[in-house]
PDB file of C-alpha atoms in Angstrom:
ATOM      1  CA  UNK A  27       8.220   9.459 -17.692  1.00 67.00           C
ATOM      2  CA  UNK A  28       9.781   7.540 -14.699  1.00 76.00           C
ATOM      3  CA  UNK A  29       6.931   7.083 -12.063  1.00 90.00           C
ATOM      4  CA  UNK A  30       7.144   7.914  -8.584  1.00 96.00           C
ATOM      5  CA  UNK A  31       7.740   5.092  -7.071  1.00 97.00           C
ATOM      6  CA  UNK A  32      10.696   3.907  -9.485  1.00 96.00           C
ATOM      7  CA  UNK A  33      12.392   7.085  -8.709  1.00 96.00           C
ATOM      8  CA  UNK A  34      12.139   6.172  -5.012  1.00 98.00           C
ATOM      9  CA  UNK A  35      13.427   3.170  -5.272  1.00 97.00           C
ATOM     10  CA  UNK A  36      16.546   4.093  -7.759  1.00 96.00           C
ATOM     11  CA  UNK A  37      17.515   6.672  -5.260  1.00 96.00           C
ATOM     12  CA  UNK A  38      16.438   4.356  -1.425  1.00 97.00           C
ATOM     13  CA  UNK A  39      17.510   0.466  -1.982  1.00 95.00           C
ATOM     14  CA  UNK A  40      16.673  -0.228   1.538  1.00 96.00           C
ATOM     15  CA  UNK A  41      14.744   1.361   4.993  1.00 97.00           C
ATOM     16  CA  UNK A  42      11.992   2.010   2.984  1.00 98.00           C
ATOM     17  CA  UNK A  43       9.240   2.765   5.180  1.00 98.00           C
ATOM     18  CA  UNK A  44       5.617   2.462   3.229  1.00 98.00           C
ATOM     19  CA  UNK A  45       2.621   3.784   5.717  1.00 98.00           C
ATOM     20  CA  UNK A  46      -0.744   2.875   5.280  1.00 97.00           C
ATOM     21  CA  UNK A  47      -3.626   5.265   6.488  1.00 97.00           C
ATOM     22  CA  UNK A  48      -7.295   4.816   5.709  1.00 97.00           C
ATOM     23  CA  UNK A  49      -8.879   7.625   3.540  1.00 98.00           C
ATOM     24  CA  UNK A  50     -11.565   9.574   5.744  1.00 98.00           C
ATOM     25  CA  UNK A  51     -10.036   8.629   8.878  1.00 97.00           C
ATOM     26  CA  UNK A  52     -10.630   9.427  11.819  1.00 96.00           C
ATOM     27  CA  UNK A  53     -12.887  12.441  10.658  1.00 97.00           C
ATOM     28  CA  UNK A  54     -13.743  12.466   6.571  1.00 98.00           C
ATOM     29  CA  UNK A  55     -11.287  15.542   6.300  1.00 97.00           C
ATOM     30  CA  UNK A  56      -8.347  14.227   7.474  1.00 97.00           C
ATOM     31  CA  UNK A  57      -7.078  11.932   4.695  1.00 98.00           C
ATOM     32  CA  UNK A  58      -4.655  14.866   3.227  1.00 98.00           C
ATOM     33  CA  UNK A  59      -3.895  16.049   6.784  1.00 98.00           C
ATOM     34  CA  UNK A  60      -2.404  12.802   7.941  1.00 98.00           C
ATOM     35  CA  UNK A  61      -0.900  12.185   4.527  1.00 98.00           C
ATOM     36  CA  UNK A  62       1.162  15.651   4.889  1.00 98.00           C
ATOM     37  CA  UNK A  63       1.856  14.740   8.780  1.00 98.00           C
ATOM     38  CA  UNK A  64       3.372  11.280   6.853  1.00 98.00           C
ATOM     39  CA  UNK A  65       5.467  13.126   4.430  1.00 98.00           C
ATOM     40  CA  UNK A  66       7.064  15.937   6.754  1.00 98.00           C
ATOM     41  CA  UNK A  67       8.041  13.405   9.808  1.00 98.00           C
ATOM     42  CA  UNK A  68       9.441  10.659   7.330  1.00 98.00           C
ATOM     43  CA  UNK A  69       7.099   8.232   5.776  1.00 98.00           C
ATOM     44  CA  UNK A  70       8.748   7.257   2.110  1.00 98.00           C
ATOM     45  CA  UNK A  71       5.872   6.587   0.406  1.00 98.00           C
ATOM     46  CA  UNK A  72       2.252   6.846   1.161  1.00 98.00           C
ATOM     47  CA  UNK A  73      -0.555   3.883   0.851  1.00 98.00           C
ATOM     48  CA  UNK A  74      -4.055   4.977   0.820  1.00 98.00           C
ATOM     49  CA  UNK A  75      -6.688   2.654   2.106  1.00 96.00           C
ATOM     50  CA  UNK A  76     -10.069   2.840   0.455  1.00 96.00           C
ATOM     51  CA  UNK A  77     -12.740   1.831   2.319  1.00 93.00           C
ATOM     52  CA  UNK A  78     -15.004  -1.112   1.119  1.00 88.00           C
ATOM     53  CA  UNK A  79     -17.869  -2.652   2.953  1.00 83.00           C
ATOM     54  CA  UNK A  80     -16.604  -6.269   2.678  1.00 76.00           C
ATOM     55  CA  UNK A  81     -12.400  -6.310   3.342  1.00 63.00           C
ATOM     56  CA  UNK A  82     -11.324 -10.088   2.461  1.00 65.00           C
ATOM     57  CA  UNK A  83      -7.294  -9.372   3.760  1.00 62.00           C
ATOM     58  CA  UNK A  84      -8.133  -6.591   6.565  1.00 71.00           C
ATOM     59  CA  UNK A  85      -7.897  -7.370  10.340  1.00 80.00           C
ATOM     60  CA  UNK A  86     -10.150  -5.780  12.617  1.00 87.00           C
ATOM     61  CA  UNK A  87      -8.513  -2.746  13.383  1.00 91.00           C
ATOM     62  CA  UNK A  88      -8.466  -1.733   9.555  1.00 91.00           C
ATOM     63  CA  UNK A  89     -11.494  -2.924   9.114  1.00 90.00           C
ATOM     64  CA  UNK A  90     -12.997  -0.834  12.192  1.00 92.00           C
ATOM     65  CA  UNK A  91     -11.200   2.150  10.972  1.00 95.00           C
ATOM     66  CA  UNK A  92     -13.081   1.505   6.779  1.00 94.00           C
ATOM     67  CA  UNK A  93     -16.127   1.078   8.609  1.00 93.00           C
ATOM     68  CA  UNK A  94     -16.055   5.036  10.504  1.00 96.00           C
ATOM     69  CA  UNK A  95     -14.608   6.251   7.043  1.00 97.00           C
ATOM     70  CA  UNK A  96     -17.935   4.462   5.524  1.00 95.00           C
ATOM     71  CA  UNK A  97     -19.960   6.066   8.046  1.00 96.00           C
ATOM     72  CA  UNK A  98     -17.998   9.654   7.653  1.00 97.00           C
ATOM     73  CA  UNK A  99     -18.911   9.362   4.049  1.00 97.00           C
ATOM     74  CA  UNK A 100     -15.629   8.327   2.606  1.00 97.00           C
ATOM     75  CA  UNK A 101     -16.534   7.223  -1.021  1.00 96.00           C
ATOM     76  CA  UNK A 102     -14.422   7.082  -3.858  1.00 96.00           C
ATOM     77  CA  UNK A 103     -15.292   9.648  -5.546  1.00 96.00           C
ATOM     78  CA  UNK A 104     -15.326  11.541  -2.454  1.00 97.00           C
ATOM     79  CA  UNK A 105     -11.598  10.525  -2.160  1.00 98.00           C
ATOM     80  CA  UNK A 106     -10.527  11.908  -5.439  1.00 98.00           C
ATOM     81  CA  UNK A 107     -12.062  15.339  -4.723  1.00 98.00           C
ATOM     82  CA  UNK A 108     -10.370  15.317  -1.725  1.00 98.00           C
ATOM     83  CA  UNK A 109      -7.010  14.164  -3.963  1.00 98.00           C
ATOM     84  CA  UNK A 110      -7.320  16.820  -6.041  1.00 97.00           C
ATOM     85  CA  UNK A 111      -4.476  19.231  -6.131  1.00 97.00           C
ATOM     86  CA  UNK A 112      -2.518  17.605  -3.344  1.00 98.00           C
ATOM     87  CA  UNK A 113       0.269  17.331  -5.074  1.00 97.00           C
ATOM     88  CA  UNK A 114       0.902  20.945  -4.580  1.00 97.00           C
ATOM     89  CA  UNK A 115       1.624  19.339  -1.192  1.00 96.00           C
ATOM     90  CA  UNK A 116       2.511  15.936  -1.156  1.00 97.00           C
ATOM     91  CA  UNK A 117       5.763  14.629  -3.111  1.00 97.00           C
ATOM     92  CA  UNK A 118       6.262  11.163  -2.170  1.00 98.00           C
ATOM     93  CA  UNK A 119       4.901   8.068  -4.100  1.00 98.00           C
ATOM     94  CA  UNK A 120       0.710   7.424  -2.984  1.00 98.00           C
ATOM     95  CA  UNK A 121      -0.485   3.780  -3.880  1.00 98.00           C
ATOM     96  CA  UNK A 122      -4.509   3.662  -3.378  1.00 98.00           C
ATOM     97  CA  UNK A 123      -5.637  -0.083  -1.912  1.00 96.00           C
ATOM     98  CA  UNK A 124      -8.413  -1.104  -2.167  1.00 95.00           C
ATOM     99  CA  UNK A 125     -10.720  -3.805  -3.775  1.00 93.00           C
ATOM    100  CA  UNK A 126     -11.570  -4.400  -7.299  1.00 95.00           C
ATOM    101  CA  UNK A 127     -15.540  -4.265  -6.638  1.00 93.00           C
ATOM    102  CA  UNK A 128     -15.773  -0.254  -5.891  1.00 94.00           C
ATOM    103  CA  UNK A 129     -13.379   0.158  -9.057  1.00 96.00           C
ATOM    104  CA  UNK A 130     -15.448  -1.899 -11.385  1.00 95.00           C
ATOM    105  CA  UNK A 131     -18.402   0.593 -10.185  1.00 95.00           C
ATOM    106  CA  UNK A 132     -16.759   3.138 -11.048  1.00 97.00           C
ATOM    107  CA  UNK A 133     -15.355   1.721 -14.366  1.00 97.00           C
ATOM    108  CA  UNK A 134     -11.917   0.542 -14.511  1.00 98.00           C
ATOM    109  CA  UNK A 135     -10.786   2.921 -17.150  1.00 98.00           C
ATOM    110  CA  UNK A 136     -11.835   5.778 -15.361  1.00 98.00           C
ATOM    111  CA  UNK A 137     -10.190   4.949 -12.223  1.00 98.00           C
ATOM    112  CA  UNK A 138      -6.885   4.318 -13.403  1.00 98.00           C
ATOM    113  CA  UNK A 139      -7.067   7.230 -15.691  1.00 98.00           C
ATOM    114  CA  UNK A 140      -8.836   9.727 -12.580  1.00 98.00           C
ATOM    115  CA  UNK A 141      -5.764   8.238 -10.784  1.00 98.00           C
ATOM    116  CA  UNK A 142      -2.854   9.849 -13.273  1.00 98.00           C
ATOM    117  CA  UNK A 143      -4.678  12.706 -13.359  1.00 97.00           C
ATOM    118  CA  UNK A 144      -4.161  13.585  -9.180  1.00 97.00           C
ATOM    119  CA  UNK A 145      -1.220  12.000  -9.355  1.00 98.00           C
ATOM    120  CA  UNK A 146      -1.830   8.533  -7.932  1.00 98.00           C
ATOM    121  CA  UNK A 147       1.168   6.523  -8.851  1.00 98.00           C
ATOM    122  CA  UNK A 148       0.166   2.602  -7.822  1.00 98.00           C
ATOM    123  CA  UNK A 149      -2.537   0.783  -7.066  1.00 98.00           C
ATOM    124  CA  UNK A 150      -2.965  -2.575  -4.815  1.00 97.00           C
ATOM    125  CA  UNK A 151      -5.828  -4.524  -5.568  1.00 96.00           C
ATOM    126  CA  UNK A 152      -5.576  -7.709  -3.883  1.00 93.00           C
ATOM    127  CA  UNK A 153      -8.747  -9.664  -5.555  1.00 93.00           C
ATOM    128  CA  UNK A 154      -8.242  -8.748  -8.794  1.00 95.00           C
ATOM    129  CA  UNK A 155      -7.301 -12.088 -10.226  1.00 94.00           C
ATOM    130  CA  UNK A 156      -4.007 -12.162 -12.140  1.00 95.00           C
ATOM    131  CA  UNK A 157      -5.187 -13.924 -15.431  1.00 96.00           C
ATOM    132  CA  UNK A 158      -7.987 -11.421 -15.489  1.00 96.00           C
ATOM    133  CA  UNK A 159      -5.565  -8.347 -15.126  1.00 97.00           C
ATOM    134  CA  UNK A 160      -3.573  -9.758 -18.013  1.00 96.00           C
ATOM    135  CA  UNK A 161      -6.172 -10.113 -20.729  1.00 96.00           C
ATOM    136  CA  UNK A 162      -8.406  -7.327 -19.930  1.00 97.00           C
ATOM    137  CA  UNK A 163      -6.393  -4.107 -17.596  1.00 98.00           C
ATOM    138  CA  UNK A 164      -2.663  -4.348 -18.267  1.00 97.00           C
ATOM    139  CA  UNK A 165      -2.692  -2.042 -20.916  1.00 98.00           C
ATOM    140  CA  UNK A 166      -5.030   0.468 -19.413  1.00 98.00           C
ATOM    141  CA  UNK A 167      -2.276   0.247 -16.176  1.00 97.00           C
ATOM    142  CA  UNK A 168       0.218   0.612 -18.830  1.00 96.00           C
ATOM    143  CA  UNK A 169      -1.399   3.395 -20.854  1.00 97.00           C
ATOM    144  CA  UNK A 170      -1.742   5.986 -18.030  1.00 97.00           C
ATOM    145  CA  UNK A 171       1.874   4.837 -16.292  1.00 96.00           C
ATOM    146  CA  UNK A 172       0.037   4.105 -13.024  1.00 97.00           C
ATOM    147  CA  UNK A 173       2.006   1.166 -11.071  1.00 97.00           C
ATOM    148  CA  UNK A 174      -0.364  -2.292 -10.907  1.00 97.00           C
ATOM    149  CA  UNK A 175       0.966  -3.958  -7.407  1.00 98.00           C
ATOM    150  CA  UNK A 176       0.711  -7.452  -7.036  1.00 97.00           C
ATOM    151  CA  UNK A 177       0.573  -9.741  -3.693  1.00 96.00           C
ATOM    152  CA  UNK A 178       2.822 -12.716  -3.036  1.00 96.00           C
ATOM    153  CA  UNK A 179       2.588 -14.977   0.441  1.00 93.00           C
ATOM    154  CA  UNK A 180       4.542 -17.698   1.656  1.00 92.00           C
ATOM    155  CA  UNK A 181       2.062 -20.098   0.083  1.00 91.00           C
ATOM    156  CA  UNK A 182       3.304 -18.792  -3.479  1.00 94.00           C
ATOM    157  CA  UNK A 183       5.510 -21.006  -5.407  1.00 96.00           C
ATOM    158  CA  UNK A 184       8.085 -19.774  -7.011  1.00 96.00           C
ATOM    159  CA  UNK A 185       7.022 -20.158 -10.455  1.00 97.00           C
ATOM    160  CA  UNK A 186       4.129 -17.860  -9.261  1.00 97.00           C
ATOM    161  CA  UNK A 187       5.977 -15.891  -7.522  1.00 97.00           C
ATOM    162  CA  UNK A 188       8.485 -14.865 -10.783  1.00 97.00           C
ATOM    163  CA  UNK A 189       5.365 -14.473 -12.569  1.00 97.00           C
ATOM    164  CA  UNK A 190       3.464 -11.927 -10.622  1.00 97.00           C
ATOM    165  CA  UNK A 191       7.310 -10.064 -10.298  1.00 98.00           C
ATOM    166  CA  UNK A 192       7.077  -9.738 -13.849  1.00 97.00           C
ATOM    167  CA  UNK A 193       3.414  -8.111 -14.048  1.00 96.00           C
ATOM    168  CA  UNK A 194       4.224  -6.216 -11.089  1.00 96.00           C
ATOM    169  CA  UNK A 195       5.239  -2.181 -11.401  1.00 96.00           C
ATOM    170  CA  UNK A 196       6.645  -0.292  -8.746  1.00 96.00           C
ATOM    171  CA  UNK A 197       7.545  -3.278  -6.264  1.00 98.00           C
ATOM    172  CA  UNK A 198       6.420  -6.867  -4.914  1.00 98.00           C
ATOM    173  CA  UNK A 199       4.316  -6.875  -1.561  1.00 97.00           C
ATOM    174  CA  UNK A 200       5.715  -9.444   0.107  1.00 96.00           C
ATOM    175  CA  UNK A 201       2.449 -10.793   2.892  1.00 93.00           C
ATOM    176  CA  UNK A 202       4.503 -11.902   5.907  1.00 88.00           C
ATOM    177  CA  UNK A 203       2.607 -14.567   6.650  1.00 76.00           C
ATOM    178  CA  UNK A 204      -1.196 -15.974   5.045  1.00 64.00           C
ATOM    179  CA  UNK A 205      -3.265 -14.409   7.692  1.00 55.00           C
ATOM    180  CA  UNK A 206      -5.016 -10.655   7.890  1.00 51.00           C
ATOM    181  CA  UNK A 207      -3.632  -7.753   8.760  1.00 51.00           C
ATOM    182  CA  UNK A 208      -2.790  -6.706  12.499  1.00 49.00           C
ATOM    183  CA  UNK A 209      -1.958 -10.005  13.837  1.00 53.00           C
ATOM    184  CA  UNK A 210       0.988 -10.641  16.109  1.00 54.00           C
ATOM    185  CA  UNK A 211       3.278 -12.639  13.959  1.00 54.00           C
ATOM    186  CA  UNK A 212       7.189 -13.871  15.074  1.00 62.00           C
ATOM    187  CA  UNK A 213       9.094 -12.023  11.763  1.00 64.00           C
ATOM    188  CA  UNK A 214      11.958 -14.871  12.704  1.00 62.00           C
ATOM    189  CA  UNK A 215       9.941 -17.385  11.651  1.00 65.00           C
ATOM    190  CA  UNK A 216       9.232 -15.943   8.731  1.00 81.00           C
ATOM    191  CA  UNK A 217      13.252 -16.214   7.421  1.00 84.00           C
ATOM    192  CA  UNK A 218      13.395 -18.988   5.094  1.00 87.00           C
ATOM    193  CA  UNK A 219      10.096 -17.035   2.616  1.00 90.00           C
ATOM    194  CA  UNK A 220      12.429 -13.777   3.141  1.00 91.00           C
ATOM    195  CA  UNK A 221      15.253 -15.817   2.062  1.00 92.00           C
ATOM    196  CA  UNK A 222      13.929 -17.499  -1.060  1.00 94.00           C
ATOM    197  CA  UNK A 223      12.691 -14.044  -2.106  1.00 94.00           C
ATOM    198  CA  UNK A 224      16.088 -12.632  -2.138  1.00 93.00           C
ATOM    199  CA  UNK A 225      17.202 -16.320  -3.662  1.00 94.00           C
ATOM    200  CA  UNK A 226      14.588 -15.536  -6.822  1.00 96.00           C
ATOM    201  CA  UNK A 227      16.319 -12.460  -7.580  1.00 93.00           C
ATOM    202  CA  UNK A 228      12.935 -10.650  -8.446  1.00 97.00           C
ATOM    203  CA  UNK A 229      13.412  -7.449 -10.845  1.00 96.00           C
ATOM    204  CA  UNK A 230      11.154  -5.607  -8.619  1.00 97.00           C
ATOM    205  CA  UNK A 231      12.212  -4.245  -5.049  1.00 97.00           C
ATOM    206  CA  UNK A 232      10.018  -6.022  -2.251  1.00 97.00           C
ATOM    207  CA  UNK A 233       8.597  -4.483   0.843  1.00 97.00           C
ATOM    208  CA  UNK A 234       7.272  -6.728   3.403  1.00 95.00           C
ATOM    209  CA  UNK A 235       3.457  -6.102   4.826  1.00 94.00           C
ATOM    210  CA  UNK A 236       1.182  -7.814   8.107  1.00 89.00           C
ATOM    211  CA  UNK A 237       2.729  -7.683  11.647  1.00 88.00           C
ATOM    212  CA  UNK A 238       5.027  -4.849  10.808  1.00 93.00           C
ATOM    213  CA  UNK A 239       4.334  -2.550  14.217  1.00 93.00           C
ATOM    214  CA  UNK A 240       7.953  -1.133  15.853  1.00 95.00           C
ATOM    215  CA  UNK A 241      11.476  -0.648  15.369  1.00 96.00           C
ATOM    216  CA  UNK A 242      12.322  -4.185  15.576  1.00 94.00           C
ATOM    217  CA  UNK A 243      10.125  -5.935  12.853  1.00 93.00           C
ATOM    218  CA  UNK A 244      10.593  -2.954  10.551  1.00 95.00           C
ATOM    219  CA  UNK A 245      14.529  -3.602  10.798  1.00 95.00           C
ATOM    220  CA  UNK A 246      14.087  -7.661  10.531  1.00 91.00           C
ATOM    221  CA  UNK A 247      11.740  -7.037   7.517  1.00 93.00           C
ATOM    222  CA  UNK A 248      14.885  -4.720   5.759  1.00 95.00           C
ATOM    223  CA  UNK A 249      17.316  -7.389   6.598  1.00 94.00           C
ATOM    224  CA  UNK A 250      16.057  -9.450   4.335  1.00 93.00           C
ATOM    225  CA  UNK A 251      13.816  -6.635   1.944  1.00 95.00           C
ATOM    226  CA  UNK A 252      14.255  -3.340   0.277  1.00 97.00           C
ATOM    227  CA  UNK A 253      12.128  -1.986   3.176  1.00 97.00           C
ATOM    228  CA  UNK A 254       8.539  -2.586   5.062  1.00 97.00           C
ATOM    229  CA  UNK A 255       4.604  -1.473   5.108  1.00 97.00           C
ATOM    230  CA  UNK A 256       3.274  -0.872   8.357  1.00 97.00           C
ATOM    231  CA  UNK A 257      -0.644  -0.340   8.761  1.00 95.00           C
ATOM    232  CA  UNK A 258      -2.555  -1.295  12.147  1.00 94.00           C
ATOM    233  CA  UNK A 259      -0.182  -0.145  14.452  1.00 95.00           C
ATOM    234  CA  UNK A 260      -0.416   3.328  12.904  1.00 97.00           C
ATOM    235  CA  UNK A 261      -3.903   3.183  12.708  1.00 97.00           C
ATOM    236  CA  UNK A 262      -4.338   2.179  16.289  1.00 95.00           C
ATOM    237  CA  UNK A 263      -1.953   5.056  17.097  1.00 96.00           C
ATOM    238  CA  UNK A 264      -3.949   7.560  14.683  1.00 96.00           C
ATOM    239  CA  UNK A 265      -7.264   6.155  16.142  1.00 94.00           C
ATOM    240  CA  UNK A 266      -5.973   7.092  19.721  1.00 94.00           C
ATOM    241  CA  UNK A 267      -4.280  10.200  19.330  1.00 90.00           C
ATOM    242  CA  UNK A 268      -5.785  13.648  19.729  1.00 89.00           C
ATOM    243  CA  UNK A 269      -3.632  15.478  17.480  1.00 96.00           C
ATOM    244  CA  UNK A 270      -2.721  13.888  13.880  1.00 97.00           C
ATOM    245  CA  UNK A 271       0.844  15.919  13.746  1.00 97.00           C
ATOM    246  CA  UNK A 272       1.832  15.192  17.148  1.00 97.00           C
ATOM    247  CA  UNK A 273       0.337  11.462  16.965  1.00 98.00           C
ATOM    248  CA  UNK A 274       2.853  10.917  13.506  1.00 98.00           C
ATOM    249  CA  UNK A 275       5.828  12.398  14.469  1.00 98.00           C
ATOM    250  CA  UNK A 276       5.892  10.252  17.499  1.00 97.00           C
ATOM    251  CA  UNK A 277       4.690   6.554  15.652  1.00 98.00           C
ATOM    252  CA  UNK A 278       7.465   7.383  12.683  1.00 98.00           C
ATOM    253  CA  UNK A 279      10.210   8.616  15.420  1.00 97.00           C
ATOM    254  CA  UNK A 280       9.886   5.311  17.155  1.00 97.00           C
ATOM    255  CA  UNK A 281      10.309   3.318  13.956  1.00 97.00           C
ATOM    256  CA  UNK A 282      12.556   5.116  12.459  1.00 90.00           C
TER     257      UNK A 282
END
C-alpha cells in the first residue's frame, strides 16, 4: 500500500509546504487542534515534534516550546493516546520528530509498529546513526510501511548524500545550513548546496528545513526543491496567538 507521503508527492512536485508543531503545545490538548487548524487552512503535510529533554538540532524557540509540552505532560505515550483515531480527522501525511533516546525507551519495535497503527506515516530521527539504522531497524521501518527520514547538510558529500537518498522513504530533508533551528540564515547563500542537490538527481523529493519563516524563503527554498519545512516561525506565531484557528489561517495565508 502506497504511503501517505508518496501519494503526496506523486500528485504535488513542488510548493510543498511541511509545518512543524510541537505535540502538547501551547496547552497538552492542543496537539490535534492545531494539527486540524494545519490541514483545513493549507499545510500539505504535518510534522509532529516530540518533546525530549535534551534537543541536539533545536533552537531556542523549539526548544522553549518542548520544554512547556514537558511541563504540560506531553509524553509519548501520552502523544499516541492523543493520536488515536485522528485520522477520522486528519488526511494529510504526519511525520513524528523526535530523538532516538525516548524511542529506544519505549522499544523501537513498538514505536514504529504503535505508529502504523494511528496512522503515522514517517518518522525523523536525526541521531539515529545511519550504519546503526541499517543493520538493526530498516526492516522493522520496512515491515510496518512507516517512512524512515534521513538528514543531509551542506557539510554532506555527495557520496553521503546518494547514500542516505537511498535509505531514505518519503523524501530527503535538506538542513539549509549546519546550524539549529530558528536562526536567521540568507537562503541566497545557500544556492550552490540547492544546486548540487538538484545536480545529484536524488530518487527522493527534497524539502528544505532551518530559516524557512515567510513568503520569500519558502519560494527561494521551491526554486531550487520540491517544497519547504517551516517550524519556529510558526511556533513563535502559535506561542503568541490567542486563538489556534485564527493564529493558522493567518501564518499559512502569508506563506502561501
Amino acid at each position: 500500500m502506497q504511503n501517505r507521503i508518496d501519494q503526496l508527492f506523486a500528485t504535488k512536485q513542488n510548493g510543498v509546504l511541511n509545518i512543524y508543531c510541537t505535540a502538547g503545545y501551547p496547552q497538552l490538548n492542543d496537539t490535534l487542534p492545531v494539527m486540524t487548524a494545519l490541514q483545513q487552512h493549507g499545510a500539505d503535510l504535518i510534522e509532529l515534534g516530540v518533546p525530549f529533554s535534551d534537543p541536539l538540532a533545536d533552537g531556542p524557540v523549539i526548544q522553549d516550546s518542548g520544554t512547556q509540552a514537558l511541563k504540560n505532560g506531553m509524553s509519548l505515550h501520552k502523544l499516541f493516546e492523543q493520536l488515536d483515531g485522528f485520522r477520522e480527522r486528519i488526511h494529510v501525511p504526519v511525520i513524528l520528530m523526535g530523538y532516538f533516546n525516548p524511542v529506544l525507551v519505549y522499544g523501537v519495535e513498538a514505536f514504529v509498529k504503535k505508529c502504523a497503527e494511528v496512522g503515522v506515516d514517517g518518522v525523523i530521527l536525526p541521531d539515529l546513526p545511519k550504519a546503526e539504522y541499517e543493520a538493526e531497524y530498516k526492516p522493522i521501518f520496512e515491515q510496518y510501511n512507516v517512512s524512515l527520514i534521513f538528514l543531509v547538510t551542506p557539510e554532506t558529500s555527495d557520496e553521503r548524500i546518494r547514500q542516505l537518498d537511498s535509505l531514505s522513504k518519503g523524501f530527503l530533508y535538506a538542513v539549509s545550513s549546519s546550524s539549529t533551528t530558528g536562526k536567521d540564515k540568507d537562503m541566497s547563500h545557500q544556492q550552490a548546496y540547492f544546486e548540487r542537490l538538484q545536480q545529484l538527481k536524488l530518487k527522493n523529493p527534497v524539502l528544505i528545513g532551518f530559516g524557512i519563516k515567510d513568503k520569500a524563503t519558502f519560494d527561494t527554498a521551491c526554486r531550487y526543491t520540491n517544497g519547504a519545512i517551516i517550524g519556529t516561525a510558526f511556533i513563535k506565531a502559535l506561542g503568541e496567538g490567542r486563538d489556534i484557528d485564527a493564529t493558522v489561517r493567518n501564518f499559512i495565508g502569508s506563506i502561501k
